[in-house]
Coordinates of C-alpha atoms in Angstrom, one line a residue:
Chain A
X940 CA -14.5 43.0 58.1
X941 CA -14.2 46.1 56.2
X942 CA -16.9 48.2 56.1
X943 CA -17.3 48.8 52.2
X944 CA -17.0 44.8 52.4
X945 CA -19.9 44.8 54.5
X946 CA -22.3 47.3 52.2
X947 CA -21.3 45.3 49.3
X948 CA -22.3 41.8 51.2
X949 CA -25.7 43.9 51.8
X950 CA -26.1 44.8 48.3
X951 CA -25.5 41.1 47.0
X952 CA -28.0 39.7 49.5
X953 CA -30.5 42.2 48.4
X954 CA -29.9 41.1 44.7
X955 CA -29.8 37.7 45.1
X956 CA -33.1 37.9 46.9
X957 CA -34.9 39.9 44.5
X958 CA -33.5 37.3 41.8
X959 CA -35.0 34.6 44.0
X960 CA -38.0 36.3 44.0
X961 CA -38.0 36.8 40.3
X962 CA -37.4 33.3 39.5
X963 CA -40.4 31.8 41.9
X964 CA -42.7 34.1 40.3
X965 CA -42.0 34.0 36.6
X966 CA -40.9 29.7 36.3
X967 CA -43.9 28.3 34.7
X968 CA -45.4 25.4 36.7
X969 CA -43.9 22.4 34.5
X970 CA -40.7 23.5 34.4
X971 CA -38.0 20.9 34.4
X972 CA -40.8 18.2 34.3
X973 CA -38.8 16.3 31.6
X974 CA -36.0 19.1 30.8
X975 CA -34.7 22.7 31.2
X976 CA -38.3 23.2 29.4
X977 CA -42.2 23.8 29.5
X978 CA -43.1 20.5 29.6
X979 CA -46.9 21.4 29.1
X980 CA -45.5 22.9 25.7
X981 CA -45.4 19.2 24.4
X982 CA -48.9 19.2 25.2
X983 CA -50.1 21.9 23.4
X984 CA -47.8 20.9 20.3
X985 CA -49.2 17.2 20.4
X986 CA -52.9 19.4 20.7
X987 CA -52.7 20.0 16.7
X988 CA -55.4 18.3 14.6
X989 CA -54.0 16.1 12.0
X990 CA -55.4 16.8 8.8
X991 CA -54.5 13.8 6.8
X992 CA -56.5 10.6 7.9
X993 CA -55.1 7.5 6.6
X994 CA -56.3 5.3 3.7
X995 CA -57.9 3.0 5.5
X996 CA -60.5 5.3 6.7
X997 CA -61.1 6.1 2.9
X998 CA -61.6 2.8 2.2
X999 CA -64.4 2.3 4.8
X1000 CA -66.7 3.8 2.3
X1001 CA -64.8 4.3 -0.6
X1002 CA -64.3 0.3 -0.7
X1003 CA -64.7 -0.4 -4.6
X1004 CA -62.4 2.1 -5.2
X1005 CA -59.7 0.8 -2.2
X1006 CA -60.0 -2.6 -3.6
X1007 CA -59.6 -1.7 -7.2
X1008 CA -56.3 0.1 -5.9
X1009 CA -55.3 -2.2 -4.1
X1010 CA -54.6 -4.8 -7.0
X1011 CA -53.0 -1.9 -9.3
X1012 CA -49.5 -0.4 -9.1
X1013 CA -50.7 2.6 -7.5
X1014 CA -51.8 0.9 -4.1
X1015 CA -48.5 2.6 -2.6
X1016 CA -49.6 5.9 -2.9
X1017 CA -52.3 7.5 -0.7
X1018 CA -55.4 8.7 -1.7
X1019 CA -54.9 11.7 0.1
X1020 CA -52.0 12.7 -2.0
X1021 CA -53.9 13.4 -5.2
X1022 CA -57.2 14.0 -3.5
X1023 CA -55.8 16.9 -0.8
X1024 CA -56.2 16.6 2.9
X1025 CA -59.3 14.7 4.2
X1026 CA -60.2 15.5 7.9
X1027 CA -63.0 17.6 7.0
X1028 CA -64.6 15.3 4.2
X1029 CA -64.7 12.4 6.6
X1030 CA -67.0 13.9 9.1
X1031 CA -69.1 15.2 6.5
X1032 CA -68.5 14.1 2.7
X1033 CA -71.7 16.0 1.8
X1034 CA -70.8 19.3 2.3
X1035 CA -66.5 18.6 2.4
X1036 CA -66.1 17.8 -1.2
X1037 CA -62.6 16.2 -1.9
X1038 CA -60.5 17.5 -4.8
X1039 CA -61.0 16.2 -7.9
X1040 CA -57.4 16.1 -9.6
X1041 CA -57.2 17.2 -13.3
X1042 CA -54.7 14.9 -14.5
X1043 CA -51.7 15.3 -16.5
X1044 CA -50.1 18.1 -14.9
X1045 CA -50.7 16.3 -11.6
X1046 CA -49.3 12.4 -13.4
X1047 CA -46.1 14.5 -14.3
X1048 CA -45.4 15.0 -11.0
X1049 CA -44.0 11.8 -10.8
X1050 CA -44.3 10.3 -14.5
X1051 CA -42.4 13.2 -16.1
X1052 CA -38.5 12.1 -17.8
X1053 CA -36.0 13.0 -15.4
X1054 CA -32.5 11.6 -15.4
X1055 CA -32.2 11.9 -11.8
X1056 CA -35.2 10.0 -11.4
X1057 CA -34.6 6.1 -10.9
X1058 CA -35.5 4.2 -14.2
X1059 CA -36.0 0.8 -11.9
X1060 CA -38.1 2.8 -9.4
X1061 CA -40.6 4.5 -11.4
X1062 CA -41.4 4.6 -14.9
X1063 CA -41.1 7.8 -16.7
X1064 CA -42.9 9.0 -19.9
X1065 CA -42.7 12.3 -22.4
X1066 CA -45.5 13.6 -21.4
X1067 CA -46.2 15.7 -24.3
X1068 CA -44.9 12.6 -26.9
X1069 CA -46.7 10.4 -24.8
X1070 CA -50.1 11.6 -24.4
X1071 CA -50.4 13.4 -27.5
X1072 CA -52.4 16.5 -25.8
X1073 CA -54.7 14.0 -24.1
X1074 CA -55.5 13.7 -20.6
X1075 CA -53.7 11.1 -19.0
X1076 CA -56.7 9.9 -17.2
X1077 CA -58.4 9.4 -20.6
X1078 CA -56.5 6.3 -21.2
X1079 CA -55.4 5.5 -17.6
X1080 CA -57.8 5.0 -14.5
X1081 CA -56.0 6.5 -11.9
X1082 CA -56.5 4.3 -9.2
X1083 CA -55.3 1.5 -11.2
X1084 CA -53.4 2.3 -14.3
X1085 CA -54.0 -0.4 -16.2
X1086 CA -57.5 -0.5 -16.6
Chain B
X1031 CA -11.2 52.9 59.0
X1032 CA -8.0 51.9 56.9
X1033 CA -7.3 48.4 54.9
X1034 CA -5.4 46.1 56.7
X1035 CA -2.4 45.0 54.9
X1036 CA -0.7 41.9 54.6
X1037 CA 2.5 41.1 53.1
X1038 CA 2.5 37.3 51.4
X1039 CA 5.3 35.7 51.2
X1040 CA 6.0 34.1 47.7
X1041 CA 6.3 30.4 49.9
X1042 CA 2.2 31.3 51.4
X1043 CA 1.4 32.5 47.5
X1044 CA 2.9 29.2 46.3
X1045 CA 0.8 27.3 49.2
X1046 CA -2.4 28.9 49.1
X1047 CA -2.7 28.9 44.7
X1048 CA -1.8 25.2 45.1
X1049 CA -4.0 24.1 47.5
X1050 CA -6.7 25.9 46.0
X1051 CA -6.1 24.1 42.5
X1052 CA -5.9 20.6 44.4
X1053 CA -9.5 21.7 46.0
X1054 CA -10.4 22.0 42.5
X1055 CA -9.2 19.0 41.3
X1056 CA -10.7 16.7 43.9
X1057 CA -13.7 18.5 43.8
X1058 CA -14.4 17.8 40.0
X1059 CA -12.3 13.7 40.6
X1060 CA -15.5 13.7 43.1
X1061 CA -18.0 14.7 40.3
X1062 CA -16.9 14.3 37.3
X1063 CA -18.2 17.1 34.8
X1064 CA -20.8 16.0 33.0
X1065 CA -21.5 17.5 30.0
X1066 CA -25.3 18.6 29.7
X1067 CA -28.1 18.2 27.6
X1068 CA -31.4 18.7 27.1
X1069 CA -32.3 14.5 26.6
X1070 CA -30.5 11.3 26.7
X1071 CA -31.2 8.5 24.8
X1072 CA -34.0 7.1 27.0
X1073 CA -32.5 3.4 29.1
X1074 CA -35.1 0.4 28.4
X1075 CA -37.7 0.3 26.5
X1076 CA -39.0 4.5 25.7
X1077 CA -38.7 5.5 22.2
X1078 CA -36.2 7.7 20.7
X1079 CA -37.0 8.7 16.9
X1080 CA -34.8 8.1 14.1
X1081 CA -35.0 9.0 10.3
X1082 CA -34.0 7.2 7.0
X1083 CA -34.2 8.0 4.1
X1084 CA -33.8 5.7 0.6
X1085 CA -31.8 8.3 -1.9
X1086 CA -31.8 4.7 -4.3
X1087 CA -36.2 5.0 -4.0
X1088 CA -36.2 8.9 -3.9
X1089 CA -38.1 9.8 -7.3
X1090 CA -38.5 14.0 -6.3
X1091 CA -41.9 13.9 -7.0
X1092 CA -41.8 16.8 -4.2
X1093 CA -45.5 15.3 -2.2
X1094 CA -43.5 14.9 1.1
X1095 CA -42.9 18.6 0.7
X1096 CA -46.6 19.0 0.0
X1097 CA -48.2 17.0 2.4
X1098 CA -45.9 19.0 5.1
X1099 CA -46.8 22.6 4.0
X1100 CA -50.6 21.5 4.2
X1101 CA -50.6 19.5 7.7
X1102 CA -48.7 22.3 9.4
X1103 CA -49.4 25.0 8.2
X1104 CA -46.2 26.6 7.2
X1105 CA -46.4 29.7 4.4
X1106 CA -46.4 29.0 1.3
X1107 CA -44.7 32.4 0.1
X1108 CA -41.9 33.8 0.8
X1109 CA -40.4 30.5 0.9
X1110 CA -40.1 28.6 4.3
X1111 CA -40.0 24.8 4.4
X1112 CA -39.6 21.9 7.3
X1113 CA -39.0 19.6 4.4
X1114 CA -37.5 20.2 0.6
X1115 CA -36.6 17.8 -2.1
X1116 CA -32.5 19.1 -3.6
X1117 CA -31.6 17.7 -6.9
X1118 CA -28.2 16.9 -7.1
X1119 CA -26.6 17.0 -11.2
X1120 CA -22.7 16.4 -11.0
X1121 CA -21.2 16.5 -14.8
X1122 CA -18.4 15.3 -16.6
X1123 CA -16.9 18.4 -15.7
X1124 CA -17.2 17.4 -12.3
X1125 CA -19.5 20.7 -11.8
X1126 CA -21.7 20.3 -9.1
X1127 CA -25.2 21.8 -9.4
X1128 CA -28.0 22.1 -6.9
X1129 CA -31.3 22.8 -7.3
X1130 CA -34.6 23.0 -5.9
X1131 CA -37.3 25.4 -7.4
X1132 CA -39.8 26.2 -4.7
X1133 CA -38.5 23.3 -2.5
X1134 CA -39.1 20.9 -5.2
X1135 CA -42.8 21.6 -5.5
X1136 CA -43.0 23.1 -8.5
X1137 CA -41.2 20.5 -10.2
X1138 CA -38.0 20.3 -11.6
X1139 CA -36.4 20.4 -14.4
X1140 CA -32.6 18.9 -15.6
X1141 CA -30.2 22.3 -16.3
X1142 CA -27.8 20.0 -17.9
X1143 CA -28.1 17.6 -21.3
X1144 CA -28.6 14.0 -20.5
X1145 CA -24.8 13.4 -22.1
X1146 CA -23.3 15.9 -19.8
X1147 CA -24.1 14.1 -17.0
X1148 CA -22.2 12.5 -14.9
X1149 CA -24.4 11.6 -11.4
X1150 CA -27.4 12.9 -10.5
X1151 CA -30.4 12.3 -7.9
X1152 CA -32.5 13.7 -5.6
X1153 CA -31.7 14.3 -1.6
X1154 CA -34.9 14.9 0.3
X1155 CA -33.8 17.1 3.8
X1156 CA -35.4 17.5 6.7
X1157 CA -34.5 18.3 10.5
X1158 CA -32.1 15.7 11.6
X1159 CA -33.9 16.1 14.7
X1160 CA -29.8 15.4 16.1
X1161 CA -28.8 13.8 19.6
X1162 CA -26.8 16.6 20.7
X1163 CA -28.7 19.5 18.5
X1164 CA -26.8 22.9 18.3
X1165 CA -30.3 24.9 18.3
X1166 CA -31.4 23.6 21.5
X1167 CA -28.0 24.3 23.1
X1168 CA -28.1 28.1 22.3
X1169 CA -31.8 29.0 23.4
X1170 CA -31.7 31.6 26.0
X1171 CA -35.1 31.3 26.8
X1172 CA -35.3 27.1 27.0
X1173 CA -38.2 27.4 24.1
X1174 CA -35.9 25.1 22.3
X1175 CA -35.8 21.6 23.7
X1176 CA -35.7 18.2 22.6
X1177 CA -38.7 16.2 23.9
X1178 CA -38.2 12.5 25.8
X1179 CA -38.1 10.6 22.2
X1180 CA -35.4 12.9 20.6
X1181 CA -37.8 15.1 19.1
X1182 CA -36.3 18.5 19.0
X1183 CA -39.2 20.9 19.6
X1184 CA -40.0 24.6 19.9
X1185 CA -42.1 26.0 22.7
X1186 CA -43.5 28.6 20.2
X1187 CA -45.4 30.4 23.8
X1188 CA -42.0 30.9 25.4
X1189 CA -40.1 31.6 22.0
X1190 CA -38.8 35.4 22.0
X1191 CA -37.4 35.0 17.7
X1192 CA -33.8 35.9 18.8
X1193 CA -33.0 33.7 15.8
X1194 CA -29.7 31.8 17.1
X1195 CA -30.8 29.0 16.7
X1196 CA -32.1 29.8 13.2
X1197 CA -28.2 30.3 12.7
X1198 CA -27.0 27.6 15.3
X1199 CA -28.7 24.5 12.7
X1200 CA -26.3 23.1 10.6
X1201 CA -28.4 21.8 8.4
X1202 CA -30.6 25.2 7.7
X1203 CA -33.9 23.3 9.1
X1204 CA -35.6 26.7 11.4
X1205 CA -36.9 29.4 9.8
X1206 CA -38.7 32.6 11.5
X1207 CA -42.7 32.1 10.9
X1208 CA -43.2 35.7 9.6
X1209 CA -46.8 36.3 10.8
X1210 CA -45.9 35.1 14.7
X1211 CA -42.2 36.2 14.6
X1212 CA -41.5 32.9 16.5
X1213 CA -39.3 30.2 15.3
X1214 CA -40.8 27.4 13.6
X1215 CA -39.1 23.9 12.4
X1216 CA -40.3 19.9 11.2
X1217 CA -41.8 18.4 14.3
X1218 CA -41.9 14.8 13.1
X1219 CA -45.4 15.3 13.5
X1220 CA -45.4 15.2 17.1
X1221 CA -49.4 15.7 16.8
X1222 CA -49.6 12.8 14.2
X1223 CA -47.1 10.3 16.3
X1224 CA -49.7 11.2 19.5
X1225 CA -52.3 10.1 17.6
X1226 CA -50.5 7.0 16.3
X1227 CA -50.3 8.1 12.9
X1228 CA -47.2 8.3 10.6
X1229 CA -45.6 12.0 9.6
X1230 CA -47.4 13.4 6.6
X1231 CA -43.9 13.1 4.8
X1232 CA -43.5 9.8 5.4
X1233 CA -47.1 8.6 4.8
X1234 CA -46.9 10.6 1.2
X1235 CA -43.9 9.1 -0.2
X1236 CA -45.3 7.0 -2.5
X1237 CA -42.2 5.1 -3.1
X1238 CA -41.6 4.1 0.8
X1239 CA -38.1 6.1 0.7
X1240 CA -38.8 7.8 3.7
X1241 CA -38.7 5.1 6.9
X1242 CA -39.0 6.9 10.5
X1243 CA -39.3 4.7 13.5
X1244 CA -37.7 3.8 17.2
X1245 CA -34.0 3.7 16.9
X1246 CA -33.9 2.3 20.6
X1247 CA -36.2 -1.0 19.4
X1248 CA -33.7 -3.3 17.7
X1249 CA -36.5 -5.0 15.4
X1250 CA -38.1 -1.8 14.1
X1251 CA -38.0 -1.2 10.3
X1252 CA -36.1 1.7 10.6
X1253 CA -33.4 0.2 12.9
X1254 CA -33.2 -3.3 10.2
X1255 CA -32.5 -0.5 7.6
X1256 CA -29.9 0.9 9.0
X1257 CA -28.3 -2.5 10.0
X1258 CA -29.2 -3.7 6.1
X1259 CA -27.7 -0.7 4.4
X1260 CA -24.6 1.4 4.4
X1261 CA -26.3 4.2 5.5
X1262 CA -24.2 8.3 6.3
X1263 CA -24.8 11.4 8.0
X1264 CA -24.8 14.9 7.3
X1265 CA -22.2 16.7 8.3
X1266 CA -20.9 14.1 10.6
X1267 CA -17.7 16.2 11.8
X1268 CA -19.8 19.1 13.4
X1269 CA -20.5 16.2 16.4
X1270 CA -24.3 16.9 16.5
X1271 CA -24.9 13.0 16.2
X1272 CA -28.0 13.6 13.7
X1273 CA -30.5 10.6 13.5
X1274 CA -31.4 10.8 9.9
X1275 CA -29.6 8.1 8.0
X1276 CA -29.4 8.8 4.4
X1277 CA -29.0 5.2 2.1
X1278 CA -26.4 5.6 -0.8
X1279 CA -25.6 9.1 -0.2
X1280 CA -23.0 10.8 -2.1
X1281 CA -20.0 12.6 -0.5
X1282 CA -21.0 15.6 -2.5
X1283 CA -24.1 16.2 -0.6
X1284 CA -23.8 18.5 2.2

């Protein structure tokens, strides 16, 4: 074998090895446990505390309410979405006060005329013509419309 | 020492090429190339997420958009979202117009009078958290993955914010999280579904236009969706096999 064949066979196995080395000190312990990834990483992503509890641990003490919502055309929608997230109320309500919505602005939302929105789905007032500068809640109970 | 030299004949050139392509060619007959990704749909019974999404129920009332900027913490300003609400106004004119203030939170309002119009609706977007996802592919580091269920995931630790994949998404669904400089995208919740609850986006829809379940289960609500309506993909010729289904979508949306 030639000899500059030889030095460069040298200098290969001496790169290869340090790249060996590399690789065995740096490839984090679940590597390739599911994938060509961290797999602990789906741990620490699945760590996160949710922040929105479901209705049904609302209704556990809020059960007038839940039941009055329940009958009404609203019982699709979760509390949560017009009262803001609730992890921190339900441990303690005391001190964790929910938010208390305002009203029109926040009806609008999804009341407001728009041509894009399904007539059949949703029914859609003016809310100025409509309300006539009143709060919507003022004539509407929010947890059931109709009452 | 001098280089030996040989003098190949053209028959030995012929010979040795030739036999070195048949090597080749048994070789990969042996083992057929594969192509590879991150996950395959799981065999049996594990789950494998899928998306639908009712453009018929959609009323843009934005709270998926909400919910999502609250539960994960994503900035409200500049703009970044993992979810956004586009209204869609097509006119007589056959103009198409797109909007979406502030991802839809702020409302939105019809740039067009109501005898002008010609179609319009809303088209809620999200990660199509896709079978064979382009922004996995690219990651140099392997931060981007797709989990077991077809979640596609970032390992924000590992992330270096090279921002290829940012560019690699079709669909526009990563952003750069400015205050880690890692990349950040919709995670179905991953922390929710552990915990056996629903995605904040599709628990807030208050019209039950959003339907997420296991595509691999034959009887889930999602998968009786699909079968039940004549659902369509985005951008179904880039071959990244998304698994979002949109009901009644129009060939304008893109």
């Amino acid at each position: 074998m030639p000899l500059q064949v030889k030095r460069l066979l040298l200098a290969f196995a001496v790169f290869i090895g340090i790249m060996l080395g590399l690789k065995y000190f740096l490839t984090p312990d679940s590597w390739r446990e599911y994938g060509p990834y961290r797999g602990k990483a789906l741990i620490e992503i699945a760590d996160k505390v949710p922040k929105y509890v479901d209705m049904e641990t609302c209704i556990m003490c809020h059960d007038s309410i839940g039941e009055l919502k329940i009958q009404g055309l609203h019982k699709s929608i979760q509390c949560e979405i017009c009262h803001g997230p609730g992890y921190l109320h339900v441990d303690e309500p005391e001190i964790n006060k929910m938010k208390l919505p305002a009203g029109s602005e926040f009806c609008i939302q999804c009341h407001a005329r728009n041509a894009a929105r399904p007539d059949k789905i949703i029914k859609q007032v003016d809310a100025a013509e409509h309300s006539e500068g009143e709060n919507c809640i003022s004539c509407h109970n929010p947890h059931e419309p109709w009452l | 020492m001098a280089i030996e030299k040989k003098n190949f004949s053209r028959r030995d050139f012929i010979k040795h090429t030739s036999m070195f392509a048949g090597g080749v060619v048994f070789v990969s007959l042996m083992n057929p190339m594969k192509v590879v990704y991150a996950t395959k749909k799981p065999e049996g019974k594990g789950k494998w997420y899928g998306i639908a999404i009712d453009i018929e129920k959609c009323i843009g009332c934005a709270n998926c958009a909400r919910t999502c900027k609250i539960e994960n913490d994503v900035h409200k300003e500049p703009f970044f979202f993992r979810n956004w609400v586009e209204q869609y106004t097509i006119t007589n004119d056959d103009e198409i117009l797109v909007s979406s203030p502030n991802g839809g939170i702020d409302g939105f309002e019809q740039p067009v009078p109501e005898e002008d119009i010609y179609k319009t609706f809303f088209v809620p977007k999200m990660c199509n958290h896709c079978a064979k996802s382009p922004c996995t592919q690219v990651c140099p580091v392997g931060a981007s993955f797709e989990s077991p269920e077809g979640v596609a995931l970032v390992d924000q630790t590992y992330c270096i914010g090279c921002g290829y994949c940012v560019q690699a998404c079709p669909y526009g669904c990563r952003y750069i999280d400015p205050e880690k400089g890692v990349v950040d995208k919709c995670t179905l919740c991953y922390h929710r579904l552990k915990d056996g609850l629903d995605p904040a986006c599709m628990m807030a829809c208050p019209t039950h236009a959003r339907i997420y379940g296991d595509l691999n289960d034959k009887e889930s609500e999602v998968s009786l969706f699909i079968k039940e309506h004549n659902c369509a993909v985005l951008k179904q010729q880039l071959n990244t096999v998304p698994k979002l289904y949109y009901n009644a979508l129009s060939q304008e949306v893109h």
